[in-house]
mmCIF file of C-alpha atoms in Angstrom:
data_model
loop_
_atom_site.group_PDB
_atom_site.id
_atom_site.type_symbol
_atom_site.label_atom_id
_atom_site.label_comp_id
_atom_site.label_asym_id
_atom_site.label_seq_id
_atom_site.Cartn_x
_atom_site.Cartn_y
_atom_site.Cartn_z
ATOM 1 C CA MET A 29 162.855 177.035 -55.648
ATOM 2 C CA PHE A 30 166.528 177.804 -56.344
ATOM 3 C CA ASP A 31 169.111 176.458 -53.905
ATOM 4 C CA PRO A 32 172.519 178.197 -53.535
ATOM 5 C CA ALA A 33 173.940 175.026 -51.984
ATOM 6 C CA ARG A 34 173.426 173.121 -55.257
ATOM 7 C CA PRO A 35 175.140 173.785 -58.605
ATOM 8 C CA TYR A 36 173.146 176.103 -60.843
ATOM 9 C CA SER A 37 172.201 175.298 -64.442
ATOM 10 C CA PHE A 38 171.230 178.611 -66.020
ATOM 11 C CA HIS A 39 168.984 178.832 -69.092
ATOM 12 C CA ILE A 40 169.685 182.164 -70.792
ATOM 13 C CA GLU A 41 168.270 183.760 -73.911
ATOM 14 C CA LEU A 42 171.109 186.062 -74.977
ATOM 15 C CA THR A 43 169.041 187.873 -77.597
ATOM 16 C CA ASP A 44 165.619 187.925 -79.236
ATOM 17 C CA LYS A 45 167.267 188.509 -82.632
ATOM 18 C CA CYS A 46 167.310 185.700 -85.197
ATOM 19 C CA ASN A 47 168.094 185.302 -88.892
ATOM 20 C CA ALA A 48 165.537 182.546 -89.477
ATOM 21 C CA GLY A 49 161.778 182.571 -89.972
ATOM 22 C CA CYS A 50 160.720 179.176 -88.615
ATOM 23 C CA PRO A 51 156.929 179.027 -89.098
ATOM 24 C CA MET A 52 156.108 177.525 -85.694
ATOM 25 C CA CYS A 53 158.312 179.957 -83.740
ATOM 26 C CA PRO A 54 156.418 182.539 -81.630
ATOM 27 C CA ARG A 55 158.498 185.351 -83.210
ATOM 28 C CA THR A 56 157.267 184.494 -86.738
ATOM 29 C CA LEU A 57 154.228 185.772 -88.636
ATOM 30 C CA HIS A 58 153.768 182.445 -90.352
ATOM 31 C CA LEU A 59 150.947 183.563 -92.678
ATOM 32 C CA ASP A 60 152.777 186.758 -93.692
ATOM 33 C CA ARG A 61 155.902 185.526 -95.541
ATOM 34 C CA CYS A 62 157.436 184.294 -92.252
ATOM 35 C CA ARG A 63 158.341 187.856 -91.311
ATOM 36 C CA THR A 64 159.365 188.815 -87.775
ATOM 37 C CA ASP A 65 156.541 189.820 -85.455
ATOM 38 C CA ARG A 66 157.776 193.174 -84.185
ATOM 39 C CA SER A 67 155.147 193.202 -81.452
ATOM 40 C CA VAL A 68 157.041 190.471 -79.560
ATOM 41 C CA VAL A 69 160.636 191.142 -80.665
ATOM 42 C CA SER A 70 162.643 194.183 -79.527
ATOM 43 C CA ASN A 71 166.110 193.319 -80.907
ATOM 44 C CA VAL A 72 167.643 193.323 -77.428
ATOM 45 C CA GLU A 73 170.566 191.309 -76.094
ATOM 46 C CA LEU A 74 172.742 190.635 -73.080
ATOM 47 C CA GLY A 75 176.434 191.407 -73.435
ATOM 48 C CA LEU A 76 179.843 190.647 -71.981
ATOM 49 C CA ALA A 77 179.524 193.344 -69.308
ATOM 50 C CA ASP A 78 176.420 191.627 -67.898
ATOM 51 C CA PHE A 79 178.299 188.350 -67.512
ATOM 52 C CA GLN A 80 181.411 189.973 -66.078
ATOM 53 C CA ARG A 81 179.259 191.608 -63.439
ATOM 54 C CA HIS A 82 177.209 188.587 -62.393
ATOM 55 C CA PHE A 83 179.260 185.517 -63.292
ATOM 56 C CA THR A 84 182.055 186.232 -60.874
ATOM 57 C CA PRO A 85 184.637 183.568 -59.995
ATOM 58 C CA ASP A 86 182.478 182.636 -56.995
ATOM 59 C CA LEU A 87 179.203 182.149 -58.889
ATOM 60 C CA SER A 88 181.024 180.511 -61.806
ATOM 61 C CA ALA A 89 182.501 177.935 -59.430
ATOM 62 C CA ARG A 90 178.950 177.048 -58.352
ATOM 63 C CA THR A 91 177.565 176.876 -61.889
ATOM 64 C CA ALA A 92 177.380 173.481 -63.566
ATOM 65 C CA GLU A 93 176.217 174.766 -66.941
ATOM 66 C CA VAL A 94 174.943 177.798 -68.824
ATOM 67 C CA ILE A 95 172.508 176.903 -71.627
ATOM 68 C CA PHE A 96 172.067 179.494 -74.372
ATOM 69 C CA GLY A 97 168.750 179.094 -76.173
ATOM 70 C CA GLY A 98 165.303 180.496 -75.755
ATOM 71 C CA ALA A 99 161.889 181.314 -77.099
ATOM 72 C CA TYR A 100 162.581 184.087 -79.605
ATOM 73 C CA GLY A 101 166.239 184.423 -80.568
ATOM 74 C CA ASP A 102 169.277 182.531 -81.805
ATOM 75 C CA PRO A 103 172.390 182.922 -79.619
ATOM 76 C CA LEU A 104 174.606 183.453 -82.675
ATOM 77 C CA ALA A 105 172.740 186.683 -83.409
ATOM 78 C CA ALA A 106 174.036 188.148 -80.121
ATOM 79 C CA THR A 107 176.902 190.549 -80.809
ATOM 80 C CA GLU A 108 179.177 189.294 -78.026
ATOM 81 C CA LEU A 109 178.322 185.596 -77.838
ATOM 82 C CA LEU A 110 181.916 184.547 -78.473
ATOM 83 C CA GLU A 111 183.302 186.886 -75.805
ATOM 84 C CA VAL A 112 180.653 185.716 -73.326
ATOM 85 C CA VAL A 113 181.525 182.071 -73.961
ATOM 86 C CA GLU A 114 185.235 182.801 -73.536
ATOM 87 C CA HIS A 115 184.522 184.568 -70.230
ATOM 88 C CA LEU A 116 182.504 181.625 -68.914
ATOM 89 C CA THR A 117 184.877 178.885 -70.058
ATOM 90 C CA ASP A 118 187.843 180.891 -68.729
ATOM 91 C CA HIS A 119 186.124 180.479 -65.344
ATOM 92 C CA GLY A 120 185.554 176.750 -65.839
ATOM 93 C CA VAL A 121 181.854 176.909 -66.725
ATOM 94 C CA ARG A 122 180.404 174.352 -69.141
ATOM 95 C CA VAL A 123 178.276 175.919 -71.889
ATOM 96 C CA ALA A 124 175.562 174.582 -74.201
ATOM 97 C CA ILE A 125 174.465 176.509 -77.299
ATOM 98 C CA ALA A 126 171.325 175.731 -79.338
ATOM 99 C CA THR A 127 171.417 177.329 -82.798
ATOM 100 C CA ASN A 128 170.411 176.950 -86.436
ATOM 101 C CA GLY A 129 174.121 177.332 -87.246
ATOM 102 C CA SER A 130 173.827 179.519 -90.343
ATOM 103 C CA LEU A 131 175.344 182.762 -89.015
ATOM 104 C CA ARG A 132 179.029 183.750 -88.784
ATOM 105 C CA LYS A 133 182.079 182.544 -90.747
ATOM 106 C CA PRO A 134 184.202 179.400 -90.302
ATOM 107 C CA ASP A 135 187.096 181.242 -88.607
ATOM 108 C CA TRP A 136 184.659 182.552 -85.983
ATOM 109 C CA TRP A 137 183.389 179.007 -85.489
ATOM 110 C CA ALA A 138 186.934 177.703 -85.052
ATOM 111 C CA ARG A 139 187.578 180.235 -82.286
ATOM 112 C CA MET A 140 184.276 179.270 -80.681
ATOM 113 C CA GLY A 141 185.257 175.598 -80.856
ATOM 114 C CA ARG A 142 188.543 176.250 -79.057
ATOM 115 C CA ALA A 143 186.708 178.098 -76.272
ATOM 116 C CA MET A 144 184.023 175.431 -75.948
ATOM 117 C CA ALA A 145 186.526 172.554 -75.885
ATOM 118 C CA ARG A 146 188.155 173.937 -72.727
ATOM 119 C CA THR A 147 185.271 172.788 -70.513
ATOM 120 C CA GLY A 148 183.720 169.998 -72.574
ATOM 121 C CA SER A 149 180.930 172.344 -73.668
ATOM 122 C CA ARG A 150 178.466 171.254 -76.340
ATOM 123 C CA LEU A 151 176.809 172.703 -79.403
ATOM 124 C CA GLU A 152 173.281 171.736 -80.474
ATOM 125 C CA LEU A 153 172.934 172.355 -84.199
ATOM 126 C CA HIS A 154 169.286 172.240 -85.191
ATOM 127 C CA ILE A 155 169.314 170.945 -88.767
ATOM 128 C CA ASP A 156 165.896 169.665 -89.809
ATOM 129 C CA GLY A 157 166.741 167.907 -93.042
ATOM 130 C CA LEU A 158 169.265 168.077 -95.885
ATOM 131 C CA GLU A 159 169.980 170.435 -98.796
ATOM 132 C CA ASP A 160 166.453 170.300 -100.189
ATOM 133 C CA THR A 161 164.435 170.199 -96.960
ATOM 134 C CA ASN A 162 166.164 172.022 -94.089
ATOM 135 C CA GLY A 163 165.092 175.434 -95.410
ATOM 136 C CA LEU A 164 161.454 174.407 -95.594
ATOM 137 C CA TYR A 165 161.193 174.794 -91.835
ATOM 138 C CA ARG A 166 164.382 176.729 -91.003
ATOM 139 C CA VAL A 167 163.281 179.455 -93.408
ATOM 140 C CA GLY A 168 166.150 181.743 -94.395
ATOM 141 C CA THR A 169 168.963 179.335 -93.498
ATOM 142 C CA PHE A 170 171.268 177.448 -95.871
ATOM 143 C CA TYR A 171 172.314 173.858 -95.350
ATOM 144 C CA ASP A 172 175.723 174.121 -97.091
ATOM 145 C CA LYS A 173 176.754 177.087 -94.926
ATOM 146 C CA ILE A 174 175.652 175.292 -91.768
ATOM 147 C CA VAL A 175 177.746 172.239 -92.639
ATOM 148 C CA GLU A 176 180.763 174.427 -93.454
ATOM 149 C CA ASN A 177 180.472 176.159 -90.075
ATOM 150 C CA ALA A 178 179.987 172.846 -88.271
ATOM 151 C CA ALA A 179 183.104 171.368 -89.871
ATOM 152 C CA ALA A 180 185.252 174.310 -88.722
ATOM 153 C CA TYR A 181 183.895 173.948 -85.196
ATOM 154 C CA ILE A 182 184.223 170.158 -84.938
ATOM 155 C CA GLU A 183 187.778 170.281 -86.313
ATOM 156 C CA THR A 184 188.870 171.924 -83.032
ATOM 157 C CA GLY A 185 187.810 168.848 -81.065
ATOM 158 C CA ALA A 186 184.755 170.555 -79.559
ATOM 159 C CA ARG A 187 181.560 168.546 -79.003
ATOM 160 C CA ALA A 188 178.598 168.945 -81.351
ATOM 161 C CA GLU A 189 175.187 167.297 -81.633
ATOM 162 C CA TRP A 190 172.791 167.258 -84.603
ATOM 163 C CA HIS A 191 169.159 167.865 -83.571
ATOM 164 C CA PHE A 192 166.437 167.011 -86.085
ATOM 165 C CA ILE A 193 162.709 167.869 -85.810
ATOM 166 C CA ILE A 194 160.689 165.260 -87.699
ATOM 167 C CA PHE A 195 158.144 166.452 -90.290
ATOM 168 C CA ARG A 196 156.430 164.600 -93.137
ATOM 169 C CA HIS A 197 158.708 166.366 -95.644
ATOM 170 C CA ASN A 198 161.981 165.232 -94.024
ATOM 171 C CA GLU A 199 161.224 161.920 -92.315
ATOM 172 C CA HIS A 200 162.579 159.965 -95.299
ATOM 173 C CA GLN A 201 165.993 161.620 -94.766
ATOM 174 C CA ILE A 202 166.565 160.597 -91.149
ATOM 175 C CA GLU A 203 168.874 157.692 -91.941
ATOM 176 C CA GLU A 204 170.950 159.766 -94.387
ATOM 177 C CA ALA A 205 171.150 162.696 -91.955
ATOM 178 C CA PHE A 206 172.393 160.319 -89.268
ATOM 179 C CA ARG A 207 175.101 158.947 -91.596
ATOM 180 C CA ARG A 208 176.209 162.475 -92.484
ATOM 181 C CA SER A 209 176.327 163.457 -88.827
ATOM 182 C CA ARG A 210 178.733 160.612 -88.105
ATOM 183 C CA ALA A 211 180.870 161.383 -91.169
ATOM 184 C CA LEU A 212 181.158 165.043 -90.111
ATOM 185 C CA GLY A 213 182.163 164.127 -86.559
ATOM 186 C CA PHE A 214 178.997 164.998 -84.652
ATOM 187 C CA GLU A 215 179.026 163.294 -81.268
ATOM 188 C CA GLY A 216 175.268 162.919 -80.973
ATOM 189 C CA PHE A 217 172.137 162.743 -83.106
ATOM 190 C CA THR A 218 168.753 163.573 -81.554
ATOM 191 C CA LEU A 219 165.319 163.200 -83.107
ATOM 192 C CA ILE A 220 162.577 165.539 -81.893
ATOM 193 C CA ASP A 221 158.783 165.183 -81.974
ATOM 194 C CA THR A 222 157.287 168.669 -81.879
ATOM 195 C CA VAL A 223 154.097 169.330 -79.907
ATOM 196 C CA ARG A 224 153.256 172.429 -81.967
ATOM 197 C CA PHE A 225 150.919 170.745 -84.424
ATOM 198 C CA GLY A 226 147.194 171.169 -83.893
ATOM 199 C CA PRO A 227 144.813 168.211 -83.702
ATOM 200 C CA GLU A 228 144.656 168.002 -87.514
ATOM 201 C CA GLY A 229 148.430 167.561 -87.823
ATOM 202 C CA ARG A 230 148.805 170.408 -90.318
ATOM 203 C CA PHE A 231 150.353 173.872 -90.073
ATOM 204 C CA PRO A 232 149.940 176.287 -93.020
ATOM 205 C CA TYR A 233 152.496 179.026 -93.649
ATOM 206 C CA GLN A 234 153.718 181.406 -96.336
ATOM 207 C CA MET A 235 157.279 181.371 -97.635
ATOM 208 C CA PRO A 236 159.126 184.692 -98.163
ATOM 209 C CA ASP A 237 158.456 184.458 -101.915
ATOM 210 C CA GLY A 238 154.708 184.416 -101.243
ATOM 211 C CA LYS A 239 154.188 180.707 -101.907
ATOM 212 C CA MET A 240 151.839 178.993 -99.479
ATOM 213 C CA ARG A 241 153.066 175.747 -97.936
ATOM 214 C CA GLU A 242 151.888 173.389 -95.232
ATOM 215 C CA LEU A 243 153.840 171.526 -92.594
ATOM 216 C CA GLU A 244 152.442 168.065 -92.010
ATOM 217 C CA ALA A 245 152.869 165.783 -89.010
ATOM 218 C CA PRO A 246 155.192 162.869 -89.765
ATOM 219 C CA THR A 247 154.167 159.242 -90.018
ATOM 220 C CA ARG A 248 157.164 158.283 -87.860
ATOM 221 C CA LYS A 249 158.018 159.285 -84.298
ATOM 222 C CA SER A 250 161.411 159.602 -82.638
ATOM 223 C CA ALA A 251 160.723 156.423 -80.639
ATOM 224 C CA ASP A 252 160.461 154.503 -83.920
ATOM 225 C CA PHE A 253 164.235 154.614 -84.376
ATOM 226 C CA ARG A 254 167.079 152.677 -82.766
ATOM 227 C CA LEU A 255 170.857 152.689 -82.968
ATOM 228 C CA ASP A 256 172.037 149.258 -84.074
ATOM 229 C CA GLY A 257 175.718 148.509 -84.729
ATOM 230 C CA GLY A 258 176.532 152.110 -85.531
ATOM 231 C CA GLU A 259 173.574 152.451 -87.920
ATOM 232 C CA ILE A 260 170.156 153.940 -87.330
ATOM 233 C CA ARG A 261 167.182 151.690 -88.056
ATOM 234 C CA LEU A 262 163.446 151.550 -87.586
ATOM 235 C CA ALA A 263 162.642 149.878 -84.293
ATOM 236 C CA SER A 264 160.404 146.867 -84.000
ATOM 237 C CA ARG A 265 156.844 147.519 -82.913
ATOM 238 C CA GLU A 266 157.640 146.109 -79.452
ATOM 239 C CA ASP A 267 160.758 148.289 -79.041
ATOM 240 C CA ALA A 268 158.907 151.394 -80.160
ATOM 241 C CA ALA A 269 156.032 150.735 -77.761
ATOM 242 C CA GLU A 270 158.467 150.302 -74.868
ATOM 243 C CA ALA A 271 160.279 153.554 -75.660
ATOM 244 C CA ALA A 272 157.182 155.632 -76.375
ATOM 245 C CA ALA A 273 156.472 158.525 -74.037
ATOM 246 C CA PRO A 274 154.120 157.652 -71.174
ATOM 247 C CA PRO A 275 150.487 158.705 -71.562
ATOM 248 C CA VAL A 276 149.369 162.036 -70.161
ATOM 249 C CA ARG A 277 148.914 161.495 -66.457
ATOM 250 C CA PRO A 278 146.441 163.156 -64.114
ATOM 251 C CA ILE A 279 147.665 166.074 -62.059
ATOM 252 C CA GLU A 280 149.281 164.879 -58.841
ATOM 253 C CA GLY A 281 151.243 168.030 -58.204
ATOM 254 C CA ILE A 282 153.759 169.990 -60.251
ATOM 255 C CA ASP A 283 157.135 168.369 -60.862
ATOM 256 C CA CYS A 284 158.954 171.597 -61.749
ATOM 257 C CA LYS A 285 161.828 170.982 -64.162
ATOM 258 C CA SER A 286 163.537 174.275 -63.255
ATOM 259 C CA ALA A 287 163.441 173.538 -59.527
ATOM 260 C CA ALA A 288 164.729 169.996 -60.068
ATOM 261 C CA ARG A 289 167.650 171.236 -62.152
ATOM 262 C CA ASN A 290 168.211 174.418 -60.088
ATOM 263 C CA SER A 291 167.815 176.242 -63.387
ATOM 264 C CA PRO A 292 166.723 179.900 -63.426
ATOM 265 C CA TYR A 293 165.732 181.416 -66.761
ATOM 266 C CA ILE A 294 167.067 184.816 -67.844
ATOM 267 C CA SER A 295 165.523 186.617 -70.807
ATOM 268 C CA ALA A 296 167.324 188.829 -73.317
ATOM 269 C CA HIS A 297 165.848 191.805 -71.437
ATOM 270 C CA GLY A 298 167.667 190.701 -68.278
ATOM 271 C CA GLN A 299 164.544 189.466 -66.494
ATOM 272 C CA VAL A 300 165.023 186.488 -64.164
ATOM 273 C CA SER A 301 162.121 184.020 -64.310
ATOM 274 C CA ALA A 302 161.176 180.526 -63.225
ATOM 275 C CA CYS A 303 161.443 179.125 -66.758
ATOM 276 C CA CYS A 304 161.100 180.061 -70.426
ATOM 277 C CA TRP A 305 157.534 178.719 -70.590
ATOM 278 C CA VAL A 306 156.281 180.850 -67.704
ATOM 279 C CA ALA A 307 158.213 183.872 -68.958
ATOM 280 C CA GLY A 308 156.632 183.597 -72.397
ATOM 281 C CA SER A 309 153.094 182.815 -71.238
ATOM 282 C CA GLY A 310 151.938 186.194 -69.941
ATOM 283 C CA GLU A 311 150.863 184.428 -66.766
ATOM 284 C CA GLU A 312 154.028 185.420 -64.924
ATOM 285 C CA SER A 313 153.272 189.159 -64.981
ATOM 286 C CA SER A 314 149.819 188.645 -63.469
ATOM 287 C CA PHE A 315 151.286 186.272 -60.875
ATOM 288 C CA PHE A 316 153.877 188.885 -59.881
ATOM 289 C CA ALA A 317 151.285 191.658 -59.867
ATOM 290 C CA GLY A 318 149.006 189.587 -57.644
ATOM 291 C CA HIS A 319 151.764 189.570 -55.040
ATOM 292 C CA ARG A 320 152.654 193.246 -55.605
ATOM 293 C CA LEU A 321 156.030 192.397 -57.096
ATOM 294 C CA GLY A 322 157.275 194.797 -59.787
ATOM 295 C CA PRO A 323 159.239 193.547 -62.822
ATOM 296 C CA GLU A 324 162.225 195.879 -62.238
ATOM 297 C CA ARG A 325 162.909 193.957 -59.044
ATOM 298 C CA TYR A 326 163.860 190.894 -61.125
ATOM 299 C CA ASN A 327 166.151 192.437 -63.707
ATOM 300 C CA LEU A 328 169.854 191.604 -63.388
ATOM 301 C CA ARG A 329 170.687 195.126 -64.511
ATOM 302 C CA SER A 330 169.004 196.406 -61.340
ATOM 303 C CA ARG A 331 170.093 193.888 -58.711
ATOM 304 C CA PRO A 332 172.675 191.121 -58.216
ATOM 305 C CA LEU A 333 171.599 187.872 -59.866
ATOM 306 C CA GLU A 334 171.927 185.690 -56.758
ATOM 307 C CA GLU A 335 169.952 188.188 -54.686
ATOM 308 C CA ILE A 336 167.095 187.948 -57.193
ATOM 309 C CA MET A 337 167.114 184.140 -57.244
ATOM 310 C CA LEU A 338 166.727 183.917 -53.477
ATOM 311 C CA ASP A 339 163.936 186.498 -53.324
ATOM 312 C CA GLU A 340 160.192 185.986 -53.693
ATOM 313 C CA PRO A 341 158.396 184.620 -55.619
ATOM 314 C CA PHE A 342 161.139 182.012 -56.024
ATOM 315 C CA ALA A 343 161.674 181.576 -52.265
ATOM 316 C CA SER A 344 158.192 180.241 -51.483
ATOM 317 C CA LEU A 345 155.382 181.711 -53.616
ATOM 318 C CA TYR A 346 155.918 179.410 -56.584
ATOM 319 C CA ALA A 347 155.854 176.332 -54.330
ATOM 320 C CA ALA A 348 152.597 177.549 -52.786
ATOM 321 C CA ALA A 349 151.097 178.110 -56.248
ATOM 322 C CA TRP A 350 152.064 174.573 -57.333
ATOM 323 C CA LYS A 351 150.430 173.148 -54.231
ATOM 324 C CA ALA A 352 147.279 175.124 -55.001
ATOM 325 C CA ASP A 353 147.496 174.191 -58.707
ATOM 326 C CA SER A 354 146.888 177.843 -59.591
ATOM 327 C CA LEU A 355 149.356 178.293 -62.497
ATOM 328 C CA ALA A 356 148.038 176.935 -65.791
ATOM 329 C CA THR A 357 151.440 177.053 -67.520
ATOM 330 C CA CYS A 358 153.060 174.991 -64.770
ATOM 331 C CA ARG A 359 150.199 172.506 -64.926
ATOM 332 C CA HIS A 360 150.484 172.243 -68.703
ATOM 333 C CA LYS A 361 154.271 171.877 -68.916
ATOM 334 C CA CYS A 362 155.280 170.200 -65.652
ATOM 335 C CA GLY A 363 152.036 168.553 -64.616
ATOM 336 C CA ARG A 364 150.999 167.053 -67.942
ATOM 337 C CA MET A 365 154.524 167.092 -69.437
ATOM 338 C CA ARG A 366 153.380 168.848 -72.607
ATOM 339 C CA ARG A 367 156.858 169.221 -74.120
ATOM 340 C CA ASN A 368 158.682 168.205 -77.273
ATOM 341 C CA ARG A 369 159.810 164.568 -77.039
ATOM 342 C CA ARG A 370 163.380 163.603 -77.883
ATOM 343 C CA ASN A 371 165.265 160.466 -78.737
ATOM 344 C CA ALA A 372 169.058 160.836 -78.489
ATOM 345 C CA LEU A 373 170.723 158.196 -80.642
#
């Protein structure tokens, strides 16, 4: 599954800590004031020592990118994120960070920008609206602080992208958000269609103040927008139809995204997995148990990272399971392509 002869692209969740209470996030009790679900969050994190041990000059030279994001936490909540990034970029590794952007102070962001600029690394700031709407989904974050942090980062010359999930309550602000992204110096602007709505297109939740709200599916999709002469515009019906995601196809085998990208996933607990979807599904533990493989065998605090990646089940058992179509998560995510859709403008 993972090939040491090809460059690695690691997907790492540095921590399961986060300052936000996004209703659709698996860490959030969305009907209980968007509080943190302590049954799935342990407040753990990986630190500089873990990266110094495993990301040696040799492995770093064979690493194309390290992507910091994940299912439960925000990388900025990790105590030593900045030191980890400096270690990786000192060794020539390109980094990508996905964050809500509302933690830390501008001087911290400026130092981060200088480290990221060394290798052309990129920041994905997930800002789902403007002053009056971003906090409706990114509960507990503040738009003005995010923009202040972004400005300090971008001023260093480091690359940043604005990522925007479309909801009914913010779809009317897409054009203005795009204009602001350009004015602030963001290099990219990406619209995201979430797949987390149910069939009714509604998602109820409770704000921290006790007020009940409801997320609604938007009337516009990411494919409805085009970049035209430096401005964003609604696409014609023909353009939108051409760009729309292909229909769900029948299973003809699993086209594993992690295998294609040579991209192992590492959780905040140090567990090495096939991907974040399998790791968060509960199916992985039963798959390992079925082959008498204990979880401690796949923790980078117990064994060298490369040794784990070349061991079973990654060596052959996953490929056999795909052929047998025996993993529901793999079928769902990489057979039917049930993922968020994106349009980078």
